[in-house]
């Protein structure tokens, strides 16, 4: 059967890439050149999905609002990268799946269509120097074909994690009955005691870096359990499998035209008078009248309430007057960003499909250890996307793009054959080196953080409120979590105004 096609008009194609950002930036620049001071009901710091959603709901309630964004674009950790062939690919947040209701509702409202992540054909397991294609439609699903003992051990460990996660309240994981015990140990310590078969441990190591862009030794067990619990919604408990799966999981669906279509169209709906770009916030000060002054490059904003919708480590770089409570500041000091990059190689065709492969790899070696088929919905060209994560990303943070490209293509050849050696284009996004992200996809909690400081995560400080995917109870770390956090922050602010 012929593949379903989703033709893009020229205007849609432009909106999907850098041109849309340029258009919005140009319009915003013209508007903001005429003013250096603003007075609004609410100032929102950060123009990612969380900040834009907050502003949408506040504006809908009839209040005045201004989003102040440091970058020259909206989207935060969601960005489209233009390809040499005129297409676009995602450099950041990309996939959505079941129970991610709020990002889907937002996209539907904005008219951004979705399509299924390419998942037809065999996955590739590369382990111990051996390449093994394997079907994903059998009894094991997408679980790589490791030894029987490892499979049994992995199944038991996954079931135990899901059972433990059910005991973690998503709104307050630090109140779980065993919060102290679970927060005293790393995920690695727990895995060593439970994933006792080496092949089972391999599966969880790869899953950990793929989900968090951090090594098991860096993560609190309590945080991992909360993350699993958050992979659901109010009526559906989260599961470990939902985090890792493509079909029926967090990687099930992509956006036509690229994921940045969503924040671009949301910003356009808000209008240039409500979105200020290229204005890093330097200081937030509360005056004697209880109002706040937000000082950013090129503009000063007076507001009754402020929503800070940037990752906690970045929020900590803002000067607050008066000082934030110690618990909030200590929390921010202890939440590092994961280390992640995305490398996309472009080819004339998705040649791996003809070889019966779906473009997905699980590997124990190389700089890229998991991949996806990032081709457009009509398959008019091929795009292989590889995640570079955790220790592998840190090792290449200081490398040149040419060095990263050479390492990535070497891995692609190992996984997909010699045709992968000669792409027609190559793009790289290294979030560790992004000045207004410094990593991704999420700020994670090492041991001892949630149980001691978690209560400060969403607690307002006077008239300052907190948004961002790190503050979400569901789909923490994902685009859906960002949207949910913005909706929650807007409710808080509107109740207080």
CSV table of C-alpha atoms in Angstrom, one decimal:
chain,number,residue,atom,x,y,z
A,1,UNK,CA,0.0,0.0,0.0
A,2,UNK,CA,1.3,3.5,-0.7
A,3,UNK,CA,2.3,5.5,2.4
A,4,UNK,CA,-0.1,8.1,3.6
A,5,UNK,CA,1.0,11.6,2.5
A,6,UNK,CA,0.7,14.8,4.4
A,7,UNK,CA,1.5,17.5,1.8
A,8,UNK,CA,2.7,20.8,3.2
A,9,UNK,CA,1.9,24.1,1.6
A,10,UNK,CA,4.8,26.5,1.1
A,11,UNK,CA,3.6,28.6,4.0
A,12,UNK,CA,3.4,25.6,6.3
A,13,UNK,CA,6.9,24.5,5.3
A,14,UNK,CA,8.2,28.0,6.2
A,15,UNK,CA,6.4,28.0,9.5
A,16,UNK,CA,8.0,24.7,10.3
A,17,UNK,CA,11.6,26.0,10.1
A,18,UNK,CA,13.9,28.9,10.8
A,19,UNK,CA,11.9,31.2,8.6
A,20,UNK,CA,9.0,31.3,11.0
A,21,UNK,CA,11.3,32.2,13.9
A,22,UNK,CA,12.8,35.0,11.7
A,23,UNK,CA,9.3,36.3,10.9
A,24,UNK,CA,8.3,36.4,14.5
A,25,UNK,CA,11.6,37.8,15.7
A,26,UNK,CA,11.4,40.6,13.1
A,27,UNK,CA,7.9,41.5,14.1
A,28,UNK,CA,8.8,41.4,17.7
A,29,UNK,CA,11.9,43.4,17.2
A,30,UNK,CA,9.9,46.2,15.5
A,31,UNK,CA,7.4,46.3,18.4
A,32,UNK,CA,10.0,46.2,21.1
A,33,UNK,CA,12.3,48.8,19.6
A,34,UNK,CA,9.8,51.5,20.5
A,35,UNK,CA,9.6,50.6,24.2
A,36,UNK,CA,12.0,50.0,27.0
A,37,UNK,CA,9.4,49.9,29.8
A,38,UNK,CA,6.2,47.9,30.2
A,39,UNK,CA,3.6,47.5,33.0
A,40,UNK,CA,1.5,44.4,33.0
A,41,UNK,CA,-0.5,42.2,35.4
A,42,UNK,CA,1.9,39.3,34.9
A,43,UNK,CA,5.4,38.9,33.6
A,44,UNK,CA,6.4,35.5,32.3
A,45,UNK,CA,10.0,34.6,32.2
A,46,UNK,CA,10.8,32.1,29.4
A,47,UNK,CA,9.1,31.6,26.0
A,48,UNK,CA,9.1,27.8,25.9
A,49,UNK,CA,5.9,25.8,26.0
A,50,UNK,CA,5.4,26.4,29.7
A,51,UNK,CA,5.7,30.2,29.5
A,52,UNK,CA,3.7,30.5,26.4
A,53,UNK,CA,0.9,28.3,27.8
A,54,UNK,CA,0.9,30.4,31.0
A,55,UNK,CA,0.6,33.6,29.0
A,56,UNK,CA,-2.2,32.1,26.8
A,57,UNK,CA,-4.4,31.3,29.8
A,58,UNK,CA,-3.7,34.6,31.6
A,59,UNK,CA,-4.5,36.6,28.4
A,60,UNK,CA,-7.7,34.5,27.9
A,61,UNK,CA,-8.8,35.6,31.4
A,62,UNK,CA,-8.5,39.3,30.4
A,63,UNK,CA,-5.3,40.1,32.2
A,64,UNK,CA,-2.3,41.8,30.6
A,65,UNK,CA,0.8,39.6,30.2
A,66,UNK,CA,4.3,39.8,28.7
A,67,UNK,CA,6.5,36.9,28.0
A,68,UNK,CA,10.2,37.8,28.3
A,69,UNK,CA,12.5,35.3,26.4
A,70,UNK,CA,16.3,35.3,26.4
A,71,UNK,CA,16.7,33.6,23.0
A,72,UNK,CA,15.9,35.1,19.6
A,73,UNK,CA,13.2,32.5,19.2
A,74,UNK,CA,10.4,30.8,21.1
A,75,UNK,CA,10.2,27.2,22.1
A,76,UNK,CA,13.0,26.7,24.7
A,77,UNK,CA,14.1,23.1,24.5
A,78,UNK,CA,11.8,22.6,21.5
A,79,UNK,CA,13.4,23.8,18.2
A,80,UNK,CA,13.2,22.9,14.5
A,81,UNK,CA,16.5,22.7,12.6
A,82,UNK,CA,16.5,23.6,8.9
A,83,UNK,CA,18.0,20.9,6.7
A,84,UNK,CA,20.2,21.6,3.6
A,85,UNK,CA,17.5,20.1,1.4
A,86,UNK,CA,14.9,22.6,2.5
A,87,UNK,CA,13.2,20.3,5.1
A,88,UNK,CA,13.2,20.5,8.9
A,89,UNK,CA,14.0,18.2,11.7
A,90,UNK,CA,13.6,18.5,15.5
A,91,UNK,CA,16.7,19.5,17.5
A,92,UNK,CA,14.9,19.1,20.9
A,93,UNK,CA,11.6,17.7,22.2
A,94,UNK,CA,10.0,15.7,19.4
A,95,UNK,CA,7.7,12.9,20.4
A,96,UNK,CA,4.4,12.6,22.1
A,97,UNK,CA,2.3,9.6,23.1
A,98,UNK,CA,-0.7,8.2,25.0
A,99,UNK,CA,-1.8,10.1,28.1
A,100,UNK,CA,0.1,13.2,26.9
A,101,UNK,CA,-3.3,14.9,26.7
A,102,UNK,CA,-2.4,18.5,27.2
A,103,UNK,CA,0.2,18.9,24.5
A,104,UNK,CA,-2.1,17.0,22.1
A,105,UNK,CA,-5.0,19.3,22.9
A,106,UNK,CA,-2.8,22.4,22.4
A,107,UNK,CA,-1.5,21.1,19.1
A,108,UNK,CA,-5.1,20.3,17.9
A,109,UNK,CA,-6.2,23.8,18.9
A,110,UNK,CA,-3.4,25.3,16.9
A,111,UNK,CA,-4.0,23.1,13.9
A,112,UNK,CA,-0.7,21.3,14.1
A,113,UNK,CA,-1.2,17.7,12.8
A,114,UNK,CA,0.6,14.6,14.0
A,115,UNK,CA,1.8,11.4,12.3
A,116,UNK,CA,3.0,8.1,13.6
A,117,UNK,CA,6.7,7.7,14.3
A,118,UNK,CA,8.1,5.3,11.6
A,119,UNK,CA,8.0,1.9,13.3
A,120,UNK,CA,7.7,-0.7,10.5
A,121,UNK,CA,10.4,-3.3,10.2
A,122,UNK,CA,13.0,-4.6,12.5
A,123,UNK,CA,15.0,-2.9,15.3
A,124,UNK,CA,18.7,-3.4,15.6
A,125,UNK,CA,20.5,-4.6,18.7
A,126,UNK,CA,24.3,-3.9,18.8
A,127,UNK,CA,25.9,-5.6,21.7
A,128,UNK,CA,29.3,-7.1,22.4
A,129,UNK,CA,30.4,-6.2,18.9
A,130,UNK,CA,27.5,-8.2,17.3
A,131,UNK,CA,24.7,-6.6,15.2
A,132,UNK,CA,21.3,-8.4,15.4
A,133,UNK,CA,18.2,-7.2,13.6
A,134,UNK,CA,15.1,-8.3,15.5
A,135,UNK,CA,11.3,-8.2,15.0
A,136,UNK,CA,9.2,-6.1,17.4
A,137,UNK,CA,5.8,-7.8,16.7
A,138,UNK,CA,6.4,-11.0,18.6
A,139,UNK,CA,5.8,-11.9,22.2
A,140,UNK,CA,8.7,-9.8,23.4
A,141,UNK,CA,7.6,-6.7,21.5
A,142,UNK,CA,10.5,-4.2,21.3
A,143,UNK,CA,12.5,-5.9,24.0
A,144,UNK,CA,16.0,-6.8,22.5
A,145,UNK,CA,16.7,-10.5,22.1
A,146,UNK,CA,19.1,-11.0,25.0
A,147,UNK,CA,19.5,-14.3,26.8
A,148,UNK,CA,16.6,-16.0,28.6
A,149,UNK,CA,18.0,-15.4,32.1
A,150,UNK,CA,18.4,-11.7,31.3
A,151,UNK,CA,14.9,-11.4,29.9
A,152,UNK,CA,13.4,-13.0,33.0
A,153,UNK,CA,15.5,-10.7,35.3
A,154,UNK,CA,14.6,-7.6,33.3
A,155,UNK,CA,10.9,-8.5,33.4
A,156,UNK,CA,11.0,-8.9,37.2
A,157,UNK,CA,12.9,-5.7,37.7
A,158,UNK,CA,10.5,-3.7,35.5
A,159,UNK,CA,7.5,-5.1,37.4
A,160,UNK,CA,9.1,-4.2,40.7
A,161,UNK,CA,9.8,-0.6,39.5
A,162,UNK,CA,6.2,-0.2,38.4
A,163,UNK,CA,4.9,-1.5,41.7
A,164,UNK,CA,7.2,0.8,43.7
A,165,UNK,CA,6.2,3.8,41.5
A,166,UNK,CA,2.5,3.2,42.3
A,167,UNK,CA,3.4,4.1,45.9
A,168,UNK,CA,4.8,7.5,44.9
A,169,UNK,CA,2.4,10.4,44.9
A,170,UNK,CA,3.0,12.4,41.7
A,171,UNK,CA,2.1,15.7,43.4
A,172,UNK,CA,4.5,15.2,46.3
A,173,UNK,CA,6.9,12.2,45.8
A,174,UNK,CA,8.8,13.3,49.0
A,175,UNK,CA,5.8,12.2,51.0
A,176,UNK,CA,5.9,8.6,49.9
A,177,UNK,CA,6.2,6.1,52.8
A,178,UNK,CA,9.6,5.0,51.8
A,179,UNK,CA,10.8,8.4,50.4
A,180,UNK,CA,13.7,8.7,52.7
A,181,UNK,CA,14.9,5.1,52.0
A,182,UNK,CA,14.5,5.5,48.2
A,183,UNK,CA,16.1,8.9,48.1
A,184,UNK,CA,19.2,7.8,50.0
A,185,UNK,CA,20.4,5.6,47.1
A,186,UNK,CA,21.2,6.0,43.5
A,187,UNK,CA,19.3,4.2,40.7
A,188,UNK,CA,22.6,2.4,40.0
A,189,UNK,CA,22.9,1.0,43.6
A,190,UNK,CA,19.4,-0.3,43.3
A,191,UNK,CA,20.0,-1.9,39.9
A,192,UNK,CA,23.1,-3.6,41.1
A,193,UNK,CA,21.1,-5.3,43.8
A,194,UNK,CA,18.2,-6.2,41.5
A,195,UNK,CA,19.3,-6.4,37.9
A,196,UNK,CA,21.8,-9.1,38.7
A,197,UNK,CA,22.1,-10.6,35.2
A,198,UNK,CA,24.5,-8.5,33.0
A,199,UNK,CA,22.3,-8.5,30.0
A,200,UNK,CA,19.3,-7.2,32.1
A,201,UNK,CA,21.5,-4.5,33.6
A,202,UNK,CA,22.5,-3.5,30.0
A,203,UNK,CA,18.8,-2.9,29.1
A,204,UNK,CA,18.2,-0.7,32.1
A,205,UNK,CA,21.5,1.3,31.6
A,206,UNK,CA,20.5,2.0,28.0
A,207,UNK,CA,16.9,2.9,29.0
A,208,UNK,CA,18.2,5.2,31.8
A,209,UNK,CA,20.5,7.2,29.5
A,210,UNK,CA,17.8,7.3,26.8
A,211,UNK,CA,15.1,8.7,29.2
A,212,UNK,CA,17.1,11.0,31.4
A,213,UNK,CA,20.4,11.7,29.5
A,214,UNK,CA,22.1,10.9,32.7
A,215,UNK,CA,23.8,7.8,34.1
A,216,UNK,CA,22.2,5.6,36.7
A,217,UNK,CA,24.8,6.6,39.2
A,218,UNK,CA,23.6,10.2,39.0
A,219,UNK,CA,19.9,9.7,39.7
A,220,UNK,CA,18.0,9.2,43.0
A,221,UNK,CA,15.9,6.1,43.0
A,222,UNK,CA,13.0,8.1,44.4
A,223,UNK,CA,13.3,10.5,41.4
A,224,UNK,CA,13.3,7.6,39.0
A,225,UNK,CA,10.2,6.1,40.6
A,226,UNK,CA,8.5,9.5,40.5
A,227,UNK,CA,9.4,9.8,36.8
A,228,UNK,CA,7.8,6.4,36.1
A,229,UNK,CA,4.7,7.4,38.1
A,230,UNK,CA,4.4,10.7,36.2
A,231,UNK,CA,4.3,8.8,32.8
A,232,UNK,CA,0.5,8.8,32.8
A,233,UNK,CA,-2.4,11.0,33.6
A,234,UNK,CA,-5.1,11.5,36.3
A,235,UNK,CA,-6.8,8.2,35.3
A,236,UNK,CA,-3.9,6.1,34.0
A,237,UNK,CA,-1.0,5.1,36.2
A,238,UNK,CA,2.5,5.6,34.8
A,239,UNK,CA,4.7,2.7,33.8
A,240,UNK,CA,8.3,2.2,32.9
A,241,UNK,CA,7.3,0.6,29.6
A,242,UNK,CA,5.4,3.7,28.5
A,243,UNK,CA,8.6,5.7,28.9
A,244,UNK,CA,10.6,3.4,26.7
A,245,UNK,CA,8.2,2.3,23.9
A,246,UNK,CA,7.6,3.7,20.5
A,247,UNK,CA,4.2,2.2,19.6
A,248,UNK,CA,1.8,3.0,22.4
A,249,UNK,CA,4.6,4.8,24.3
A,250,UNK,CA,6.2,8.2,24.7
A,251,UNK,CA,7.8,8.0,21.2
A,252,UNK,CA,4.6,7.1,19.3
A,253,UNK,CA,3.9,10.3,17.4
A,254,UNK,CA,5.6,13.3,15.8
A,255,UNK,CA,4.4,16.6,14.6
A,256,UNK,CA,4.0,17.4,10.9
A,257,UNK,CA,6.4,20.3,10.1
A,258,UNK,CA,8.3,19.7,13.3
A,259,UNK,CA,7.5,20.1,17.0
A,260,UNK,CA,8.4,23.8,17.1
A,261,UNK,CA,5.3,24.5,15.1
A,262,UNK,CA,3.4,24.3,18.4
A,263,UNK,CA,5.3,27.1,20.3
A,264,UNK,CA,5.6,29.2,17.0
A,265,UNK,CA,1.9,29.2,16.4
A,266,UNK,CA,1.1,29.8,20.0
A,267,UNK,CA,3.4,32.8,20.1
A,268,UNK,CA,1.8,34.0,16.9
A,269,UNK,CA,-1.6,33.8,18.5
A,270,UNK,CA,-0.4,35.7,21.5
A,271,UNK,CA,0.9,38.4,19.2
A,272,UNK,CA,4.2,40.3,19.2
A,273,UNK,CA,2.9,42.8,21.8
A,274,UNK,CA,2.9,39.9,24.4
A,275,UNK,CA,6.2,38.2,23.4
A,276,UNK,CA,9.6,39.9,23.9
A,277,UNK,CA,12.6,38.1,22.4
A,278,UNK,CA,16.4,38.5,22.8
A,279,UNK,CA,15.9,39.8,26.4
A,280,UNK,CA,17.7,37.7,29.0
A,281,UNK,CA,16.3,38.5,32.5
A,282,UNK,CA,18.9,39.7,34.9
A,283,UNK,CA,17.0,40.6,38.0
A,284,UNK,CA,13.6,40.3,39.7
A,285,UNK,CA,13.0,42.7,42.5
A,286,UNK,CA,10.0,43.3,44.7
A,287,UNK,CA,9.2,46.9,45.6
A,288,UNK,CA,7.7,48.3,48.8
A,289,UNK,CA,4.2,48.3,47.1
A,290,UNK,CA,4.4,44.6,46.6
A,291,UNK,CA,4.8,44.9,42.8
A,292,UNK,CA,7.8,43.4,40.9
A,293,UNK,CA,10.3,44.9,38.6
A,294,UNK,CA,11.8,42.5,36.1
A,295,UNK,CA,15.0,43.8,34.6
A,296,UNK,CA,16.0,42.3,31.3
A,297,UNK,CA,18.3,43.3,28.5
A,298,UNK,CA,16.7,46.2,26.7
A,299,UNK,CA,13.5,46.3,28.8
A,300,UNK,CA,12.1,46.8,32.3
A,301,UNK,CA,8.8,45.3,33.2
A,302,UNK,CA,6.6,46.2,36.2
A,303,UNK,CA,4.2,43.4,37.2
A,304,UNK,CA,1.9,42.3,40.0
A,305,UNK,CA,2.9,38.7,39.6
A,306,UNK,CA,5.9,36.9,38.0
A,307,UNK,CA,6.0,33.4,36.6
A,308,UNK,CA,9.5,31.9,36.2
A,309,UNK,CA,9.2,29.3,33.4
A,310,UNK,CA,12.8,28.2,32.9
A,311,UNK,CA,14.7,25.2,34.2
A,312,UNK,CA,15.7,25.5,37.9
A,313,UNK,CA,19.5,25.8,37.2
A,314,UNK,CA,18.8,28.7,34.8
A,315,UNK,CA,16.4,30.4,37.2
A,316,UNK,CA,19.1,30.3,39.8
A,317,UNK,CA,21.2,32.6,37.7
A,318,UNK,CA,18.7,35.4,38.0
A,319,UNK,CA,19.3,37.9,40.8
A,320,UNK,CA,16.3,37.9,43.2
A,321,UNK,CA,15.7,40.8,45.6
A,322,UNK,CA,14.8,39.9,48.3
A,323,UNK,CA,16.7,36.7,48.2
A,324,UNK,CA,14.8,33.5,47.6
A,325,UNK,CA,14.1,31.3,50.6
A,326,UNK,CA,17.1,29.1,51.3
A,327,UNK,CA,15.1,25.9,50.6
A,328,UNK,CA,14.2,27.1,47.1
A,329,UNK,CA,17.8,28.2,46.3
A,330,UNK,CA,19.3,25.0,47.7
A,331,UNK,CA,16.9,23.1,45.5
A,332,UNK,CA,18.0,24.9,42.4
A,333,UNK,CA,21.6,24.4,43.2
A,334,UNK,CA,21.0,20.6,43.4
A,335,UNK,CA,19.1,20.0,40.1
A,336,UNK,CA,21.6,19.6,37.3
A,337,UNK,CA,20.6,19.3,33.6
A,338,UNK,CA,21.1,16.1,31.7
A,339,UNK,CA,23.7,16.0,29.0
A,340,UNK,CA,22.3,15.5,25.5
A,341,UNK,CA,22.8,16.2,21.8
A,342,UNK,CA,20.9,15.1,18.7
A,343,UNK,CA,22.6,14.3,15.4
A,344,UNK,CA,20.6,14.0,12.2
A,345,UNK,CA,22.1,12.7,9.0
A,346,UNK,CA,20.0,13.2,5.8
A,347,UNK,CA,19.9,10.9,2.8
A,348,UNK,CA,18.2,10.9,-0.6
A,349,UNK,CA,16.0,8.1,0.6
A,350,UNK,CA,15.3,6.2,3.8
A,351,UNK,CA,17.4,3.3,2.5
A,352,UNK,CA,17.2,1.3,5.7
A,353,UNK,CA,13.5,0.7,5.1
A,354,UNK,CA,14.3,-1.3,2.0
A,355,UNK,CA,16.5,-3.4,4.2
A,356,UNK,CA,13.5,-4.2,6.4
A,357,UNK,CA,14.7,-1.9,9.2
A,358,UNK,CA,12.7,0.8,11.1
A,359,UNK,CA,15.7,3.0,11.9
A,360,UNK,CA,15.7,2.2,15.7
A,361,UNK,CA,18.8,0.9,17.4
A,362,UNK,CA,19.8,-0.1,20.9
A,363,UNK,CA,23.6,-0.3,21.4
A,364,UNK,CA,26.2,-0.8,24.1
A,365,UNK,CA,28.9,1.1,22.3
A,366,UNK,CA,29.7,4.2,20.3
A,367,UNK,CA,28.8,7.9,20.7
A,368,UNK,CA,25.2,7.2,19.5
A,369,UNK,CA,23.4,4.4,21.4
A,370,UNK,CA,19.8,4.9,20.3
A,371,UNK,CA,18.4,6.1,17.0
A,372,UNK,CA,15.1,6.9,15.2
A,373,UNK,CA,13.9,7.3,11.7
A,374,UNK,CA,13.3,11.1,11.5
A,375,UNK,CA,12.2,11.1,7.9
A,376,UNK,CA,9.2,13.2,6.9
A,377,UNK,CA,5.8,11.6,6.8
A,378,UNK,CA,5.9,11.1,3.1
A,379,UNK,CA,9.3,9.5,3.1
A,380,UNK,CA,10.5,11.9,0.4
A,381,UNK,CA,14.0,11.8,1.9
A,382,UNK,CA,15.7,9.9,4.7
A,383,UNK,CA,16.8,11.2,8.0
A,384,UNK,CA,18.5,9.2,10.8
A,385,UNK,CA,18.4,10.8,14.2
A,386,UNK,CA,20.8,9.7,16.9
A,387,UNK,CA,20.8,10.6,20.6
A,388,UNK,CA,24.2,11.5,22.1
A,389,UNK,CA,23.6,11.3,25.9
A,390,UNK,CA,25.1,11.4,29.4
A,391,UNK,CA,28.8,10.4,29.4
A,392,UNK,CA,29.0,10.1,25.7
A,393,UNK,CA,27.7,13.7,25.2
A,394,UNK,CA,30.0,15.1,27.9
A,395,UNK,CA,33.0,13.4,26.2
A,396,UNK,CA,32.2,15.3,23.0
A,397,UNK,CA,31.1,18.7,24.4
A,398,UNK,CA,34.4,20.2,23.5
A,399,UNK,CA,34.8,18.4,20.2
A,400,UNK,CA,34.4,20.1,16.8
A,401,UNK,CA,31.3,19.5,14.8
A,402,UNK,CA,33.4,17.6,12.3
A,403,UNK,CA,34.7,15.3,15.0
A,404,UNK,CA,31.2,14.6,16.2
A,405,UNK,CA,30.0,14.0,12.7
A,406,UNK,CA,32.8,11.5,12.0
A,407,UNK,CA,32.0,9.6,15.2
A,408,UNK,CA,28.2,9.6,14.6
A,409,UNK,CA,28.6,8.4,11.0
A,410,UNK,CA,30.9,5.6,12.1
A,411,UNK,CA,28.2,4.4,14.4
A,412,UNK,CA,25.5,4.7,11.6
A,413,UNK,CA,27.6,2.6,9.3
A,414,UNK,CA,28.0,0.0,12.0
A,415,UNK,CA,24.2,-0.1,12.5
A,416,UNK,CA,22.9,0.5,8.9
A,417,UNK,CA,25.7,-0.4,6.5
A,418,UNK,CA,28.0,1.6,4.2
A,419,UNK,CA,25.2,3.7,2.7
A,420,UNK,CA,25.1,5.6,5.9
A,421,UNK,CA,28.6,6.9,5.4
A,422,UNK,CA,27.6,9.5,2.8
A,423,UNK,CA,24.7,11.7,3.9
A,424,UNK,CA,23.6,14.6,1.8
A,425,UNK,CA,23.3,16.7,4.9
A,426,UNK,CA,24.1,16.7,8.6
A,427,UNK,CA,22.8,18.8,11.5
A,428,UNK,CA,23.8,18.7,15.2
A,429,UNK,CA,22.2,20.2,18.3
A,430,UNK,CA,24.3,20.1,21.5
A,431,UNK,CA,22.2,21.3,24.4
A,432,UNK,CA,25.1,21.3,26.8
A,433,UNK,CA,26.5,24.2,24.9
A,434,UNK,CA,23.3,26.2,24.6
A,435,UNK,CA,23.6,29.2,26.8
A,436,UNK,CA,20.0,29.3,27.9
A,437,UNK,CA,19.6,25.6,28.5
A,438,UNK,CA,23.0,24.1,29.4
A,439,UNK,CA,21.7,20.6,28.9
A,440,UNK,CA,18.5,18.6,28.7
A,441,UNK,CA,16.0,17.2,28.3
A,442,UNK,CA,15.3,17.9,32.0
A,443,UNK,CA,16.9,18.9,35.3
A,444,UNK,CA,17.1,15.7,37.3
A,445,UNK,CA,17.3,15.0,41.1
A,446,UNK,CA,20.3,13.2,42.5
A,447,UNK,CA,20.0,11.4,45.9
A,448,UNK,CA,18.8,13.5,48.9
A,449,UNK,CA,17.2,16.3,46.9
A,450,UNK,CA,13.5,15.5,46.6
A,451,UNK,CA,13.1,14.3,50.2
A,452,UNK,CA,14.8,17.4,51.6
A,453,UNK,CA,13.9,20.2,49.2
A,454,UNK,CA,11.1,18.9,46.9
A,455,UNK,CA,8.4,20.9,48.7
A,456,UNK,CA,10.0,24.1,47.4
A,457,UNK,CA,9.6,23.0,43.7
A,458,UNK,CA,6.3,24.6,43.0
A,459,UNK,CA,5.7,26.7,46.2
A,460,UNK,CA,5.2,30.3,45.2
A,461,UNK,CA,7.6,32.9,46.8
A,462,UNK,CA,5.5,35.9,47.5
A,463,UNK,CA,4.2,36.9,44.0
A,464,UNK,CA,6.7,34.7,42.2
A,465,UNK,CA,5.4,31.4,40.7
A,466,UNK,CA,7.2,28.5,39.1
A,467,UNK,CA,6.5,26.7,35.8
A,468,UNK,CA,8.5,24.5,33.5
A,469,UNK,CA,8.4,20.8,32.8
A,470,UNK,CA,10.4,20.1,35.9
A,471,UNK,CA,7.5,21.3,38.0
A,472,UNK,CA,4.9,19.1,36.4
A,473,UNK,CA,3.2,16.2,38.2
A,474,UNK,CA,2.6,14.3,35.0
A,475,UNK,CA,5.0,13.8,32.1
A,476,UNK,CA,7.7,15.6,34.0
A,477,UNK,CA,10.6,16.3,31.5
A,478,UNK,CA,8.3,16.2,28.4
A,479,UNK,CA,6.5,18.7,26.3
A,480,UNK,CA,3.2,17.6,27.9
A,481,UNK,CA,4.7,18.3,31.3
A,482,UNK,CA,5.6,21.8,30.2
A,483,UNK,CA,2.1,22.6,29.0
A,484,UNK,CA,0.6,21.2,32.2
A,485,UNK,CA,2.9,23.3,34.3
A,486,UNK,CA,1.9,26.4,32.4
A,487,UNK,CA,-1.8,25.7,32.9
A,488,UNK,CA,-1.2,25.1,36.6
A,489,UNK,CA,0.9,28.3,37.1
A,490,UNK,CA,-1.8,30.4,35.3
A,491,UNK,CA,-4.5,29.0,37.6
A,492,UNK,CA,-2.4,30.0,40.6
A,493,UNK,CA,-1.8,33.5,39.3
A,494,UNK,CA,-5.4,34.1,38.3
A,495,UNK,CA,-6.6,33.0,41.7
A,496,UNK,CA,-4.2,35.5,43.4
A,497,UNK,CA,-4.9,38.5,41.2
